[in-house]
DNA sequence: CAGATTAAATGGAGCGCTCCAGAAACACGA
DNA sequence: TCGTGTTTCTGGAGCGCTCCATTTAATCTG
C-alpha cells in the first residue's frame, strides 16, 4: 500500500526493490526472484529486471534480505592472527566451495571485538551467520554462545561439543617430515615445537617416527607460541645441547625461519651442515633465500572440507559429529640433504 | 500490536527486543537505548535490561538495526591480498580509532566476489557500510559505484574523485632509505622496484636522493608486481649489470627477501659484501635470519588517519578532499653497514 | 477446443530493529 | 499546591526485503 502511489523514485534516495519493479514493469516479488537467481523466471522479464537494476544503479540491501529471510547466506570465520598465513588457503577453499551456492564469507578477528561483544562469535551471531568456522583455539565462552552449525578448522586443544573438526593430519605430517629426514640418513634430529594443538600433534608424529626408528627424539619448545623468535630461540637451545645435530624439523615455516637464523648465527650452512624442514608450505617457504622443504597441509582442502561439513549440518542438524583429516604432503625444496 | 499479547518467548525462537523488554519490565524502546549505550537511561533500568539480555542470551540483530537505522555503523575495507601484511597495522589503526565510537570494520577481498557483485565495493555497499577504505589499487568500476564517504589508503596510480588519500610518504621514505645508504658511504646503489603507485613513489625518492648526491640511480623492475620472486630476479639483474654494487634498496620487505636470496646465490654476504634495506617493517624484517634495516611506513597511523578522514566526511560530506601523508621512519637493523 | 496441468507472476504479512513525537515521572521554586 | 522545566520512558510507523498462498498466463492432452 505505501508504495502504490509511487511512480518515480524520490531523488537522493537509494532505489529499493519497488523502484526496480516499477521501472521494469513487474512486481517486487519478481525482482526478488531475479535477485536470488531463482529459476522459473521468463528470460524476457529477467532481462527487463536486470536492465532496470543496471539503469537505477540498484544495490540490494543485505540487511533487509537477512531480516526478512531470517538467514544471512553468510558463513563466519573466526581467525587467529593475520600474520599466520595458513588461513589464506583456508579462506580460498571455503570461498570456492561456498560462493557458487550463494554464500558469502565474513571474517571476525578476536582482537577486534565490538561494544558488548564478548567473543568474536558474538559479532557473527549478531549478523545471523548461517554457520561458523572456528579457525583459532576455541574458548569456553566462545562455543557456549554458538547456536548455528559450527566446524573447527585445524587441530586444537579444546573440543567444541557439536562441532565437526576438519584439519590436516598433523600427526601424519610430523611423521612424514621425520621420515624424510631419516630417509636422507640423519640420525641426530631435533624438533622445534610450540604451543597449541597442531604443534602438539606434529611433535607426536615426530616422536613416534623417531622411536619407531630406534632414534632419540630431541625436542625444544619456544617460550611463546609458534613465532619466528620462538623458533630461533628453541633451535639455538637444540644446537647448544647437541652440537652433533644434523637436522631440525620445525613445527611451522615461521619457526623454521627462526631456526634458519639460529643456524646462520651458529655458522651452520643449510643444507650442507644442517637440514631444515618446516610445515605449512607458506609463501615464506618458497622464498629463494630459504627454498625450504616443508609439509603442505593442503589448507585449501581443509577449507573445502569445512564448507562441506557446514553444508551438511545446515541441511540436517542431526548429522553425527565427525572429524575429517586431510592428508598432508611433503614439498621437496633445497633445505634438506643427506648429512655430511 | 503483534506483540501485545506475548508474555513469554516461544521456545526455539531467538529472543528479540520485545522479549527482552517484557523480561525486564520496560518498553522495547528502552531496550534499544541500552543496546546503543545511549545516555539518559536510569541506572536501575539499565541494569534490569542488561540482566534480561544476559538471562535470555539475547543477541541483537544487526540486520534489523541496519535496516531500521538506515546505517550499519560499519566501515568497509577493500583489501588487496592477505599475503601482503601491510594491511594488518592499517586494520589495527582503523579499529582502534573506530571501535570506541561504535563502528565495526568489515573486510572485502577483491578475489572473493559474490554473485552479481562486480567489485568488492558492491558487497560493501549492499551491507550499507557508512564509509569505505580502499586499500588496493582502485579501478574505474569500483569508484563509479561508491556513494558513501571513501578514503584511499596508500599511494595509488589512480585517483578516486571525492575520496581523501591517507598514506605514508613514500617519496620521503625512498629518500630516507637512500640517504641512510649514502650516509654509510655507499656510492653504487641499486633499487629494486615493482608495479604500483607506492613503488613508483619510493623509486622517485630514491632517484631524487641519488641525483641530489651526484650519484647514478640504478633501477631494476621485477616482471610481476612486488613479490619475492620479482625481488629475487630484479636483484639478480642488478648484480649482474653492475658487480661493483655495494647496496640495494628494495621497494618492500618481501622483495628485499628476494634480493637477499639473490645476494646469497651470488656469494654476497649481507651486510659485509652488500647492504640491503627494505620497506614496510613487516614481521619478516625482524626475523633473525635477515635482521633487515627497513622503513616503517607507520601503517597504524595511516589507519588512524583514514578513520579520521572518514569520520570528518561522514559529519560533513562537503569537506574538501585532502591528502594526508604520514612520515615514515628508518628502522635500523643489521642488514646495512659501511661498504668494505 | 474445453479442461487439466504446469509455469510464471503477484500481493500481503511480517522479520526486529531505530527514530521520533509525545507522555509520564520527577524536581524545584514561587 | 501548582506551574514549569527537565529527565526518563513509551508506542507507532516504517526500513526493504523474503516467503507463501494465490492468481494469472501458458501449455498440454485427448
PDB file of C-alpha atoms in Angstrom, chain A residues 14-15 34-37 50 53-54 57-64 66-67 70 81-85 87-89 91-92 95-96 99 102-105 107 111-118 121-129 144-145 147-148 228-229 232-233 257-258 260-262 264-265 270 283-284 286-291, chain B residues 14-15 34-37 50 53-54 57-64 66-67 70 81-85 87-89 91-92 95-96 99 102-105 107 111-118 121-129 144-145 147-148 228-229 232-233 257-258 260-262 264-265 270 283-284 286-291:
ATOM      1  CA  UNK A  14      18.599   4.825  -2.689  1.00  0.00           C
ATOM      2  CA  UNK A  15      16.384   2.837  -5.030  1.00  0.00           C
ATOM      3  CA  UNK A  34      15.745 -12.403 -10.094  1.00  0.00           C
ATOM      4  CA  UNK A  35      17.985 -11.124  -7.325  1.00  0.00           C
ATOM      5  CA  UNK A  36      18.239 -14.548  -5.809  1.00  0.00           C
ATOM      6  CA  UNK A  37      18.837 -16.141  -9.183  1.00  0.00           C
ATOM      7  CA  UNK A  50      18.428  -6.744 -14.876  1.00  0.00           C
ATOM      8  CA  UNK A  53      18.806  -2.738 -11.870  1.00  0.00           C
ATOM      9  CA  UNK A  54      21.623  -1.510 -14.037  1.00  0.00           C
ATOM     10  CA  UNK A  57      22.250   1.538 -10.101  1.00  0.00           C
ATOM     11  CA  UNK A  58      20.266  -0.504  -7.639  1.00  0.00           C
ATOM     12  CA  UNK A  59      22.041  -2.396  -4.921  1.00  0.00           C
ATOM     13  CA  UNK A  60      20.003  -4.813  -2.776  1.00  0.00           C
ATOM     14  CA  UNK A  61      20.015  -4.279   0.962  1.00  0.00           C
ATOM     15  CA  UNK A  62      21.686  -7.180   2.660  1.00  0.00           C
ATOM     16  CA  UNK A  63      20.161  -6.094   5.925  1.00  0.00           C
ATOM     17  CA  UNK A  64      16.619  -6.338   4.612  1.00  0.00           C
ATOM     18  CA  UNK A  66      18.784 -11.079   6.107  1.00  0.00           C
ATOM     19  CA  UNK A  67      15.983  -9.786   8.258  1.00  0.00           C
ATOM     20  CA  UNK A  70      15.935 -14.956   8.713  1.00  0.00           C
ATOM     21  CA  UNK A  81      46.063 -13.696  13.645  1.00  0.00           C
ATOM     22  CA  UNK A  82      46.509 -12.299  10.203  1.00  0.00           C
ATOM     23  CA  UNK A  83      50.250 -12.786  10.371  1.00  0.00           C
ATOM     24  CA  UNK A  84      49.947 -16.550  10.259  1.00  0.00           C
ATOM     25  CA  UNK A  85      49.209 -17.075   6.620  1.00  0.00           C
ATOM     26  CA  UNK A  87      44.276 -19.029   6.827  1.00  0.00           C
ATOM     27  CA  UNK A  88      44.685 -17.642   3.304  1.00  0.00           C
ATOM     28  CA  UNK A  89      44.223 -21.010   1.644  1.00  0.00           C
ATOM     29  CA  UNK A  91      39.522 -18.927   3.125  1.00  0.00           C
ATOM     30  CA  UNK A  92      40.096 -19.663  -0.545  1.00  0.00           C
ATOM     31  CA  UNK A  95      35.018 -19.438  -0.737  1.00  0.00           C
ATOM     32  CA  UNK A  96      35.393 -21.700  -3.732  1.00  0.00           C
ATOM     33  CA  UNK A  99      30.308 -18.882  -3.411  1.00  0.00           C
ATOM     34  CA  UNK A 102      25.340 -18.020  -2.937  1.00  0.00           C
ATOM     35  CA  UNK A 103      27.110 -17.906   0.384  1.00  0.00           C
ATOM     36  CA  UNK A 104      29.464 -15.158   1.449  1.00  0.00           C
ATOM     37  CA  UNK A 105      32.345 -15.474   3.839  1.00  0.00           C
ATOM     38  CA  UNK A 107      35.884 -12.815   8.832  1.00  0.00           C
ATOM     39  CA  UNK A 111      41.251  -8.776  18.695  1.00  0.00           C
ATOM     40  CA  UNK A 112      38.587  -6.683  17.026  1.00  0.00           C
ATOM     41  CA  UNK A 113      35.636  -7.029  19.321  1.00  0.00           C
ATOM     42  CA  UNK A 114      32.833  -4.527  19.191  1.00  0.00           C
ATOM     43  CA  UNK A 115      30.970  -2.992  22.116  1.00  0.00           C
ATOM     44  CA  UNK A 116      29.023  -5.605  24.129  1.00  0.00           C
ATOM     45  CA  UNK A 117      30.528  -8.485  22.185  1.00  0.00           C
ATOM     46  CA  UNK A 118      32.443 -10.748  24.486  1.00  0.00           C
ATOM     47  CA  UNK A 121      31.459 -15.238  17.730  1.00  0.00           C
ATOM     48  CA  UNK A 122      29.000 -12.765  19.224  1.00  0.00           C
ATOM     49  CA  UNK A 123      29.543 -10.398  16.347  1.00  0.00           C
ATOM     50  CA  UNK A 124      28.992 -13.181  13.856  1.00  0.00           C
ATOM     51  CA  UNK A 125      25.837 -14.350  15.570  1.00  0.00           C
ATOM     52  CA  UNK A 126      24.561 -10.793  15.554  1.00  0.00           C
ATOM     53  CA  UNK A 127      24.854 -10.791  11.852  1.00  0.00           C
ATOM     54  CA  UNK A 128      22.941 -14.066  11.810  1.00  0.00           C
ATOM     55  CA  UNK A 129      25.549 -16.113  10.032  1.00  0.00           C
ATOM     56  CA  UNK A 144      28.780 -21.521  24.800  1.00  0.00           C
ATOM     57  CA  UNK A 145      27.240 -18.940  22.505  1.00  0.00           C
ATOM     58  CA  UNK A 147      23.761 -21.960  18.180  1.00  0.00           C
ATOM     59  CA  UNK A 148      24.421 -22.474  14.474  1.00  0.00           C
ATOM     60  CA  UNK A 228      59.825 -16.719  14.470  1.00  0.00           C
ATOM     61  CA  UNK A 229      61.581 -15.681  17.667  1.00  0.00           C
ATOM     62  CA  UNK A 232      65.095 -19.040  16.770  1.00  0.00           C
ATOM     63  CA  UNK A 233      65.465 -19.450  20.451  1.00  0.00           C
ATOM     64  CA  UNK A 257      62.717 -19.186   9.524  1.00  0.00           C
ATOM     65  CA  UNK A 258      63.768 -18.624  13.108  1.00  0.00           C
ATOM     66  CA  UNK A 260      67.429 -20.832   9.908  1.00  0.00           C
ATOM     67  CA  UNK A 261      68.511 -17.666  11.699  1.00  0.00           C
ATOM     68  CA  UNK A 262      69.849 -19.715  14.584  1.00  0.00           C
ATOM     69  CA  UNK A 264      73.296 -18.989  10.451  1.00  0.00           C
ATOM     70  CA  UNK A 265      74.285 -17.458  13.798  1.00  0.00           C
ATOM     71  CA  UNK A 270      71.744 -25.140   5.186  1.00  0.00           C
ATOM     72  CA  UNK A 283      54.868 -18.237   0.780  1.00  0.00           C
ATOM     73  CA  UNK A 284      57.896 -17.904   3.030  1.00  0.00           C
ATOM     74  CA  UNK A 286      59.262 -20.870  -1.405  1.00  0.00           C
ATOM     75  CA  UNK A 287      61.462 -17.797  -0.966  1.00  0.00           C
ATOM     76  CA  UNK A 288      64.777 -18.118  -2.746  1.00  0.00           C
ATOM     77  CA  UNK A 289      66.712 -17.405   0.409  1.00  0.00           C
ATOM     78  CA  UNK A 290      65.270 -20.451   2.159  1.00  0.00           C
ATOM     79  CA  UNK A 291      63.978 -22.842  -0.505  1.00  0.00           C
TER      80      UNK A 291
ATOM     81  CA  UNK B  14      15.650 -16.410  19.060  1.00  0.00           C
ATOM     82  CA  UNK B  15      14.668 -13.781  21.576  1.00  0.00           C
ATOM     83  CA  UNK B  34      20.528   0.432  26.350  1.00  0.00           C
ATOM     84  CA  UNK B  35      21.773  -1.552  23.379  1.00  0.00           C
ATOM     85  CA  UNK B  36      23.132   1.536  21.759  1.00  0.00           C
ATOM     86  CA  UNK B  37      24.676   2.714  25.020  1.00  0.00           C
ATOM     87  CA  UNK B  50      21.325  -5.936  30.916  1.00  0.00           C
ATOM     88  CA  UNK B  53      19.794  -9.713  27.965  1.00  0.00           C
ATOM     89  CA  UNK B  54      22.140 -11.980  29.835  1.00  0.00           C
ATOM     90  CA  UNK B  57      21.098 -14.942  25.927  1.00  0.00           C
ATOM     91  CA  UNK B  58      19.795 -12.242  23.660  1.00  0.00           C
ATOM     92  CA  UNK B  59      21.841 -11.116  20.696  1.00  0.00           C
ATOM     93  CA  UNK B  60      20.654  -8.072  18.763  1.00  0.00           C
ATOM     94  CA  UNK B  61      20.026  -8.485  15.053  1.00  0.00           C
ATOM     95  CA  UNK B  62      22.482  -6.425  13.098  1.00  0.00           C
ATOM     96  CA  UNK B  63      20.287  -6.756  10.052  1.00  0.00           C
ATOM     97  CA  UNK B  64      17.296  -5.197  11.788  1.00  0.00           C
ATOM     98  CA  UNK B  66      20.928  -1.626   9.918  1.00  0.00           C
ATOM     99  CA  UNK B  67      17.610  -1.686   8.152  1.00  0.00           C
ATOM    100  CA  UNK B  70      19.490   3.091   7.576  1.00  0.00           C
ATOM    101  CA  UNK B  81      45.927  -9.629  -0.893  1.00  0.00           C
ATOM    102  CA  UNK B  82      46.215 -11.166   2.512  1.00  0.00           C
ATOM    103  CA  UNK B  83      49.786 -12.184   1.864  1.00  0.00           C
ATOM    104  CA  UNK B  84      50.978  -8.609   1.908  1.00  0.00           C
ATOM    105  CA  UNK B  85      50.985  -7.916   5.595  1.00  0.00           C
ATOM    106  CA  UNK B  87      47.205  -4.196   5.950  1.00  0.00           C
ATOM    107  CA  UNK B  88      47.475  -5.697   9.422  1.00  0.00           C
ATOM    108  CA  UNK B  89      48.563  -2.461  11.037  1.00  0.00           C
ATOM    109  CA  UNK B  91      43.277  -2.530  10.200  1.00  0.00           C
ATOM    110  CA  UNK B  92      44.522  -2.148  13.742  1.00  0.00           C
ATOM    111  CA  UNK B  95      39.816  -0.389  14.557  1.00  0.00           C
ATOM    112  CA  UNK B  96      41.402   1.475  17.433  1.00  0.00           C
ATOM    113  CA  UNK B  99      35.629   0.873  17.801  1.00  0.00           C
ATOM    114  CA  UNK B 102      30.690   2.033  17.958  1.00  0.00           C
ATOM    115  CA  UNK B 103      31.865   1.307  14.448  1.00  0.00           C
ATOM    116  CA  UNK B 104      32.831  -2.101  13.187  1.00  0.00           C
ATOM    117  CA  UNK B 105      35.303  -2.865  10.452  1.00  0.00           C
ATOM    118  CA  UNK B 107      36.901  -6.573   5.142  1.00  0.00           C
ATOM    119  CA  UNK B 111      39.058 -12.143  -5.212  1.00  0.00           C
ATOM    120  CA  UNK B 112      36.029 -13.117  -3.197  1.00  0.00           C
ATOM    121  CA  UNK B 113      33.168 -11.595  -5.107  1.00  0.00           C
ATOM    122  CA  UNK B 114      29.675 -12.808  -4.567  1.00  0.00           C
ATOM    123  CA  UNK B 115      27.034 -13.431  -7.202  1.00  0.00           C
ATOM    124  CA  UNK B 116      26.016 -10.223  -9.031  1.00  0.00           C
ATOM    125  CA  UNK B 117      28.741  -8.177  -7.339  1.00  0.00           C
ATOM    126  CA  UNK B 118      31.066  -6.788  -9.926  1.00  0.00           C
ATOM    127  CA  UNK B 121      32.729  -2.418  -3.221  1.00  0.00           C
ATOM    128  CA  UNK B 122      29.338  -3.713  -4.337  1.00  0.00           C
ATOM    129  CA  UNK B 123      29.273  -6.169  -1.494  1.00  0.00           C
ATOM    130  CA  UNK B 124      30.145  -3.461   0.971  1.00  0.00           C
ATOM    131  CA  UNK B 125      27.503  -1.109  -0.368  1.00  0.00           C
ATOM    132  CA  UNK B 126      24.958  -3.900  -0.125  1.00  0.00           C
ATOM    133  CA  UNK B 127      25.673  -4.097   3.537  1.00  0.00           C
ATOM    134  CA  UNK B 128      25.197  -0.348   3.710  1.00  0.00           C
ATOM    135  CA  UNK B 129      28.590   0.495   5.102  1.00  0.00           C
ATOM    136  CA  UNK B 144      31.841   4.572 -10.065  1.00  0.00           C
ATOM    137  CA  UNK B 145      29.725   2.748  -7.533  1.00  0.00           C
ATOM    138  CA  UNK B 147      28.244   6.756  -2.885  1.00  0.00           C
ATOM    139  CA  UNK B 148      29.485   6.888   0.684  1.00  0.00           C
ATOM    140  CA  UNK B 228      59.544 -12.167  -3.513  1.00  0.00           C
ATOM    141  CA  UNK B 229      60.351 -13.729  -6.862  1.00  0.00           C
ATOM    142  CA  UNK B 232      64.974 -12.009  -6.494  1.00  0.00           C
ATOM    143  CA  UNK B 233      65.005 -11.693 -10.217  1.00  0.00           C
ATOM    144  CA  UNK B 257      63.763 -11.126   0.972  1.00  0.00           C
ATOM    145  CA  UNK B 258      64.059 -11.959  -2.697  1.00  0.00           C
ATOM    146  CA  UNK B 260      68.666 -11.420  -0.024  1.00  0.00           C
ATOM    147  CA  UNK B 261      68.223 -14.710  -1.852  1.00  0.00           C
ATOM    148  CA  UNK B 262      69.863 -13.268  -4.940  1.00  0.00           C
ATOM    149  CA  UNK B 264      73.241 -15.377  -1.252  1.00  0.00           C
ATOM    150  CA  UNK B 265      73.143 -17.089  -4.661  1.00  0.00           C
ATOM    151  CA  UNK B 270      74.863  -9.245   3.993  1.00  0.00           C
ATOM    152  CA  UNK B 283      57.317  -9.167  10.662  1.00  0.00           C
ATOM    153  CA  UNK B 284      59.661 -10.597   8.067  1.00  0.00           C
ATOM    154  CA  UNK B 286      62.631  -8.510  12.206  1.00  0.00           C
ATOM    155  CA  UNK B 287      63.398 -12.189  11.574  1.00  0.00           C
ATOM    156  CA  UNK B 288      66.773 -13.216  12.908  1.00  0.00           C
ATOM    157  CA  UNK B 289      67.879 -14.530   9.559  1.00  0.00           C
ATOM    158  CA  UNK B 290      67.508 -11.129   7.934  1.00  0.00           C
ATOM    159  CA  UNK B 291      67.590  -8.508  10.673  1.00  0.00           C
TER     160      UNK B 291
END
